[in-house]
Short mmCIF file of C-alpha atoms in Angstrom, two decimals:
data_model
loop_
_atom_site.label_atom_id
_atom_site.label_comp_id
_atom_site.label_asym_id
_atom_site.label_seq_id
_atom_site.Cartn_x
_atom_site.Cartn_y
_atom_site.Cartn_z
CA MET H 193 -55.78 -51.61 26.84
CA ILE H 194 -55.20 -54.73 29.04
CA LEU H 195 -56.27 -57.62 27.00
CA THR H 196 -58.02 -60.89 28.76
CA VAL H 197 -58.23 -64.16 26.92
CA THR H 198 -61.18 -66.77 27.88
CA LEU H 199 -61.09 -69.41 25.51
CA ASN H 200 -64.04 -71.02 27.52
CA THR H 201 -66.19 -68.57 28.51
CA ALA H 202 -69.30 -69.06 30.90
CA LEU H 203 -72.48 -67.80 32.14
CA ASP H 204 -71.91 -68.28 35.80
CA ILE H 205 -75.46 -68.87 37.86
CA THR H 206 -75.17 -68.79 41.45
CA TYR H 207 -77.78 -70.43 43.59
CA ARG H 208 -77.94 -69.58 47.45
CA VAL H 209 -79.89 -71.95 49.64
CA ARG H 210 -80.06 -72.05 53.39
CA SER H 211 -78.37 -75.41 53.85
CA LEU H 212 -77.40 -77.76 51.15
CA ARG H 213 -78.17 -81.49 51.89
CA PRO H 214 -77.37 -84.24 49.38
CA HIS H 215 -80.38 -86.09 48.13
CA ALA H 216 -82.66 -83.53 49.30
CA SER H 217 -85.06 -80.80 47.71
CA HIS H 218 -83.63 -77.35 48.03
CA ARG H 219 -85.90 -73.97 47.93
CA VAL H 220 -83.56 -71.60 46.45
CA THR H 221 -83.47 -68.10 47.92
CA GLU H 222 -81.52 -65.76 45.39
CA VAL H 223 -80.24 -66.41 41.95
CA THR H 224 -77.50 -64.49 40.34
CA GLU H 225 -75.97 -64.85 36.56
CA ARG H 226 -72.86 -63.36 35.25
CA PRO H 227 -70.66 -63.63 32.49
CA GLY H 228 -67.76 -65.72 33.16
CA GLY H 229 -64.70 -67.77 32.71
CA LYS H 230 -61.68 -66.72 34.51
CA GLY H 231 -60.44 -63.97 31.93
CA VAL H 232 -64.13 -62.25 32.20
CA ASN H 233 -63.79 -62.34 35.76
CA VAL H 234 -60.37 -61.07 35.65
CA ALA H 235 -61.59 -58.42 33.10
CA ARG H 236 -64.68 -57.07 35.60
CA VAL H 237 -62.29 -56.59 38.56
CA LEU H 238 -60.02 -54.80 36.34
CA ALA H 239 -62.68 -52.46 35.30
CA ALA H 240 -63.94 -51.74 39.11
CA LEU H 241 -60.29 -50.71 39.63
CA GLY H 242 -60.53 -48.26 36.54
CA HIS H 243 -58.80 -50.12 34.04
CA GLY H 244 -59.89 -49.90 30.41
CA VAL H 245 -59.89 -53.80 29.35
CA THR H 246 -60.86 -55.46 26.29
CA VAL H 247 -62.19 -59.32 26.64
CA THR H 248 -61.59 -61.82 23.83
CA GLY H 249 -61.86 -65.75 23.58
CA LEU H 250 -65.00 -68.17 22.15
CA VAL H 251 -68.40 -67.42 22.66
CA GLY H 252 -71.52 -69.16 21.04
CA GLY H 253 -75.49 -69.79 21.23
CA ALA H 254 -78.06 -68.35 23.25
CA THR H 255 -75.82 -68.53 26.58
CA GLY H 256 -73.00 -66.96 24.63
CA ARG H 257 -75.61 -64.21 23.53
CA ALA H 258 -76.50 -63.62 27.34
CA VAL H 259 -73.00 -63.29 28.19
CA GLN H 260 -72.16 -60.76 25.42
CA GLU H 261 -75.46 -58.55 26.42
CA GLN H 262 -73.86 -58.24 29.93
CA LEU H 263 -70.60 -57.94 28.91
CA THR H 264 -71.81 -54.72 26.54
CA ALA H 265 -73.69 -53.35 29.83
CA THR H 266 -70.16 -53.67 31.98
CA PRO H 267 -68.72 -50.03 32.08
CA SER H 268 -64.83 -49.99 30.57
CA VAL H 269 -65.11 -53.53 29.16
CA VAL H 270 -64.99 -53.92 25.43
CA ASP H 271 -66.23 -56.81 23.92
CA ALA H 272 -64.00 -58.50 21.47
CA LEU H 273 -65.49 -62.23 21.70
CA VAL H 274 -65.24 -64.65 18.71
CA PRO H 275 -68.21 -66.53 17.57
CA VAL H 276 -68.29 -70.11 17.46
CA GLY H 277 -71.36 -72.83 16.35
CA GLY H 278 -71.35 -74.35 19.71
CA ALA H 279 -73.12 -73.08 22.75
CA THR H 280 -71.00 -71.43 25.46
CA ARG H 281 -71.04 -73.49 28.68
CA ARG H 282 -72.95 -72.76 32.03
CA THR H 283 -71.44 -73.13 35.44
CA ILE H 284 -73.27 -73.34 38.53
CA ALA H 285 -72.58 -72.44 42.00
CA VAL H 286 -74.51 -73.37 44.99
CA VAL H 287 -73.87 -71.61 48.23
CA ASP H 288 -74.82 -72.98 51.55
CA GLU H 289 -75.77 -69.98 53.51
CA GLN H 290 -75.44 -71.81 56.82
CA THR H 291 -71.46 -73.01 56.48
CA GLY H 292 -70.38 -70.50 53.54
CA ASP H 293 -69.37 -73.37 51.56
CA THR H 294 -69.56 -73.07 47.91
CA THR H 295 -70.35 -76.17 45.48
CA GLN H 296 -69.50 -75.91 41.70
CA LEU H 297 -70.56 -77.72 38.77
CA ASN H 298 -68.80 -76.93 35.35
CA GLU H 299 -70.03 -77.71 32.11
CA PRO H 300 -67.29 -78.44 29.49
CA GLY H 301 -67.59 -76.02 26.70
CA PRO H 302 -68.62 -75.97 22.89
CA THR H 303 -66.57 -78.02 20.76
CA VAL H 304 -64.36 -75.90 18.66
CA THR H 305 -63.68 -76.41 15.01
CA PRO H 306 -60.29 -75.99 13.23
CA PRO H 307 -61.54 -73.26 11.39
CA GLU H 308 -62.94 -71.36 14.06
CA TRP H 309 -59.68 -72.01 16.11
CA SER H 310 -57.70 -70.54 13.21
CA ALA H 311 -60.16 -67.43 12.94
CA PHE H 312 -59.84 -66.72 16.98
CA GLN H 313 -55.98 -66.41 16.15
CA GLU H 314 -56.01 -64.26 13.52
CA ALA H 315 -58.44 -61.93 15.96
CA TYR H 316 -56.14 -62.41 19.07
CA GLU H 317 -53.12 -61.53 17.03
CA ASP H 318 -54.81 -57.89 15.71
CA LEU H 319 -56.20 -57.36 19.20
CA LEU H 320 -52.65 -57.35 20.43
CA ALA H 321 -51.27 -54.48 18.76
CA SER H 322 -53.19 -52.13 21.03
CA ALA H 323 -52.62 -54.17 24.19
CA SER H 324 -50.05 -53.19 27.21
CA VAL H 325 -50.62 -56.75 28.48
CA VAL H 326 -52.63 -59.88 27.89
CA ALA H 327 -53.79 -62.41 30.21
CA LEU H 328 -54.57 -65.92 29.21
CA CYS H 329 -57.01 -67.75 31.55
CA GLY H 330 -58.79 -70.82 32.44
CA SER H 331 -59.75 -74.25 30.76
CA LEU H 332 -59.80 -75.19 26.99
CA PRO H 333 -62.66 -75.89 25.54
CA PRO H 334 -63.05 -79.43 23.56
CA GLY H 335 -61.33 -79.32 20.03
CA VAL H 336 -58.81 -76.60 21.18
CA PRO H 337 -55.12 -77.86 20.84
CA VAL H 338 -53.48 -78.66 24.16
CA GLY H 339 -50.88 -76.65 23.33
CA ALA H 340 -52.88 -73.36 22.42
CA TYR H 341 -51.48 -71.45 25.37
CA ALA H 342 -47.87 -72.31 24.52
CA GLY H 343 -49.00 -70.82 21.06
CA LEU H 344 -50.65 -67.70 22.16
CA VAL H 345 -47.78 -67.08 24.68
CA ARG H 346 -45.36 -67.06 21.91
CA THR H 347 -47.57 -64.56 19.73
CA ALA H 348 -47.70 -62.15 22.44
CA LYS H 349 -44.12 -62.28 22.85
CA ALA H 350 -43.59 -61.67 19.53
CA ALA H 351 -45.67 -58.70 19.50
CA GLY H 352 -43.61 -57.20 22.64
CA VAL H 353 -46.64 -57.85 24.53
CA PRO H 354 -46.13 -58.96 28.49
CA VAL H 355 -48.16 -62.16 28.93
CA LEU H 356 -49.40 -63.62 32.03
CA LEU H 357 -50.70 -67.25 32.21
CA ASP H 358 -53.17 -68.87 34.68
CA ALA H 359 -54.34 -72.40 33.44
CA SER H 360 -53.70 -75.94 34.74
CA GLY H 361 -52.34 -79.47 33.83
CA GLU H 362 -50.98 -79.92 30.41
CA PRO H 363 -51.96 -76.87 28.99
CA LEU H 364 -50.11 -74.99 31.36
CA ARG H 365 -46.99 -77.28 31.37
CA ARG H 366 -46.75 -76.59 27.88
CA GLY H 367 -47.53 -72.99 28.40
CA VAL H 368 -44.74 -72.37 30.43
CA ALA H 369 -42.12 -73.96 28.17
CA ALA H 370 -42.83 -70.99 25.89
CA ARG H 371 -41.65 -68.40 28.53
CA PRO H 372 -44.55 -66.39 29.58
CA ASP H 373 -43.82 -63.49 31.69
CA ILE H 374 -45.78 -64.55 34.80
CA VAL H 375 -47.84 -67.63 35.51
CA LYS H 376 -50.13 -67.59 38.43
CA PRO H 377 -51.15 -71.45 39.60
CA ASN H 378 -52.81 -72.40 42.71
CA ALA H 379 -51.18 -75.01 44.76
CA ASP H 380 -52.36 -78.07 43.25
CA GLU H 381 -51.60 -76.55 39.92
CA LEU H 382 -48.36 -75.74 41.18
CA ALA H 383 -47.39 -79.12 42.51
CA GLU H 384 -48.81 -80.91 39.28
CA LEU H 385 -46.29 -79.07 37.12
CA THR H 386 -43.33 -79.43 38.98
CA GLY H 387 -43.73 -82.60 41.32
CA SER H 388 -43.34 -80.98 44.50
CA HIS H 389 -45.54 -79.72 47.04
CA GLU H 390 -43.26 -77.75 48.68
CA PRO H 391 -44.11 -74.17 47.42
CA VAL H 392 -40.85 -72.47 47.61
CA ARG H 393 -38.93 -75.16 45.88
CA ALA H 394 -41.98 -75.64 43.41
CA THR H 395 -42.04 -71.94 42.29
CA GLN H 396 -38.30 -71.87 41.93
CA ASP H 397 -38.59 -75.03 39.65
CA ALA H 398 -41.52 -73.58 37.84
CA ARG H 399 -39.38 -70.61 36.82
CA ARG H 400 -36.26 -73.14 35.65
CA ARG H 401 -39.07 -74.71 33.42
CA GLY H 402 -39.53 -71.39 31.54
CA ALA H 403 -41.79 -68.58 33.40
CA ARG H 404 -39.86 -65.33 34.24
CA ALA H 405 -41.81 -64.81 37.05
CA VAL H 406 -44.17 -67.40 39.22
CA VAL H 407 -47.03 -66.24 41.71
CA ALA H 408 -48.67 -68.99 43.48
CA SER H 409 -51.91 -68.69 45.01
CA LEU H 410 -52.30 -70.57 48.54
CA GLY H 411 -55.66 -69.78 49.60
CA ALA H 412 -55.63 -68.67 53.11
CA GLU H 413 -51.92 -68.04 53.22
CA GLY H 414 -51.89 -65.31 50.60
CA LEU H 415 -49.41 -65.66 47.66
CA LEU H 416 -45.72 -66.73 47.24
CA ALA H 417 -43.56 -65.09 44.40
CA ALA H 418 -40.89 -66.10 42.85
CA THR H 419 -39.26 -63.28 40.57
CA PRO H 420 -36.09 -62.31 38.92
CA GLU H 421 -36.35 -59.14 41.28
CA GLY H 422 -36.68 -61.30 44.36
CA ARG H 423 -38.73 -63.84 46.47
CA TRP H 424 -41.86 -62.36 48.50
CA ARG H 425 -44.96 -64.00 50.55
CA ALA H 426 -48.05 -61.68 50.73
CA THR H 427 -50.45 -62.83 53.64
CA PRO H 428 -53.87 -61.23 54.64
CA PRO H 429 -54.20 -60.58 58.30
CA ALA H 430 -56.66 -63.30 59.00
CA ARG H 431 -58.55 -66.10 57.27
CA VAL H 432 -61.85 -64.78 55.92
CA HIS H 433 -64.78 -66.86 55.29
CA GLY H 434 -67.22 -66.63 52.26
CA ASN H 435 -67.54 -67.73 48.42
CA PRO H 436 -63.42 -68.50 47.38
CA THR H 437 -65.11 -68.81 43.60
CA GLY H 438 -63.05 -66.31 41.57
CA ALA H 439 -60.32 -65.30 44.45
CA GLY H 440 -57.63 -66.29 42.02
CA ASP H 441 -58.74 -64.56 38.85
CA SER H 442 -59.06 -61.35 41.54
CA ALA H 443 -55.34 -61.74 42.36
CA VAL H 444 -54.64 -62.23 38.52
CA ALA H 445 -56.50 -58.52 38.28
CA GLY H 446 -54.29 -57.24 41.10
CA LEU H 447 -51.16 -58.37 39.30
CA LEU H 448 -52.21 -57.28 36.15
CA SER H 449 -53.22 -53.65 37.79
CA GLY H 450 -50.24 -53.75 39.38
CA LEU H 451 -47.89 -54.14 36.24
CA VAL H 452 -49.74 -51.12 34.31
CA ASP H 453 -49.10 -49.25 37.16
CA HIS H 454 -45.58 -49.90 37.42
CA LEU H 455 -45.89 -50.54 40.85
CA PRO H 456 -42.57 -52.61 42.63
CA TRP H 457 -43.43 -56.44 43.57
CA PRO H 458 -44.16 -56.36 47.02
CA ASP H 459 -47.34 -53.45 46.00
CA ARG H 460 -48.30 -55.53 43.27
CA LEU H 461 -48.73 -58.75 45.42
CA THR H 462 -50.15 -56.72 48.31
CA ARG H 463 -52.83 -55.20 45.86
CA ALA H 464 -53.59 -59.10 44.61
CA ALA H 465 -53.67 -60.48 48.12
CA ALA H 466 -56.16 -57.92 49.02
CA LEU H 467 -58.41 -58.06 46.24
CA SER H 468 -58.26 -62.11 46.36
CA ALA H 469 -59.28 -61.71 50.16
CA ALA H 470 -61.94 -59.41 49.55
CA THR H 471 -63.61 -61.48 46.47
CA VAL H 472 -64.13 -64.05 49.09
CA LEU H 473 -66.35 -61.62 51.16
CA ALA H 474 -68.37 -60.83 47.73
CA PRO H 475 -71.58 -62.61 46.79
CA VAL H 476 -70.61 -63.70 43.23
CA ALA H 477 -67.34 -64.45 41.11
CA GLY H 478 -65.85 -61.58 39.49
CA GLU H 479 -66.81 -59.14 42.21
CA PHE H 480 -65.10 -57.77 45.26
CA ASP H 481 -66.06 -56.16 48.68
CA ARG H 482 -64.46 -52.57 48.19
CA ALA H 483 -64.48 -51.65 51.78
CA ALA H 484 -62.89 -54.72 52.68
CA TYR H 485 -60.34 -54.45 49.87
CA GLU H 486 -59.36 -50.92 50.93
CA GLU H 487 -59.02 -51.69 54.61
CA LEU H 488 -57.05 -55.08 53.57
CA LEU H 489 -54.25 -53.07 51.61
CA GLY H 490 -53.12 -51.65 54.43
CA ARG H 491 -52.88 -54.70 56.46
CA VAL H 492 -51.51 -57.45 54.14
CA ALA H 493 -47.99 -58.48 55.42
CA VAL H 494 -45.47 -59.25 52.63
CA SER H 495 -41.97 -60.57 53.34
CA GLY H 496 -39.21 -61.29 51.29
CA GLU H 497 -36.00 -60.64 49.75
CA VAL H 498 -34.75 -58.77 46.46
CA SER H 499 -32.64 -60.58 44.39
CA ALA H 500 -28.85 -59.53 44.39
CA ALA H 501 -28.75 -60.56 40.79
#
């Protein structure tokens, strides 16, 4: 079983408008709602690939109930979310149909009490007993300690479960120091972590800070990986246009899927890059264009070298 952790779950609401203009009233042409938060998006993609996945994290209020109702209806996804007293946040994406650009509005999430955080940690430790790999994804809601991911990484490692971390800022910096198996930052998060805007140098530095492997999302330039087995770059054949929300989450799903399928690193990166690009072509986060994904699998270019170590 693959376990994904989303401490700041969300109800993702996507509005489509013909043209987004500041200071103007807009007629919405289409509205979609999906359970959201990075780990939930990862879980939905994994389920679509045929993997069994359990979703845990924190959820509460009427918005949280809507999230759980939709998760329950998703095949191959098990809801193991832990209740809190506050209301789960909403995220609003406004898609400009003329340009394809997306404007994102993210609420902060509920304030989590110390007893609620303790209850989650106990549930998480129990879930690790049947997990083959765990992904820790996204922002922390108010009240959760900034070192939360570092503690969750250590708990997973003590249980012998490989762990992937996809976070940002101080939670990422502390989490990396706990030595996760894989870290998946984007270019900005990697630069903030290391102080370097040169991706090759930055991925190597992130490994020195504690991560066993680093896979950086570089947008249209694909993925850059620094691992104990070698260094590789995976590049889609051409820039794709659409809604980029969730593309990084699909890359995480590809990496996890490749890990549990025991693929070598170049094949994991091919799967991750193809899923990421195919997600940009899908209308909402947590989904991907399957036809585009299957076509891209044969066209992603992977270059690099195997480590001599």
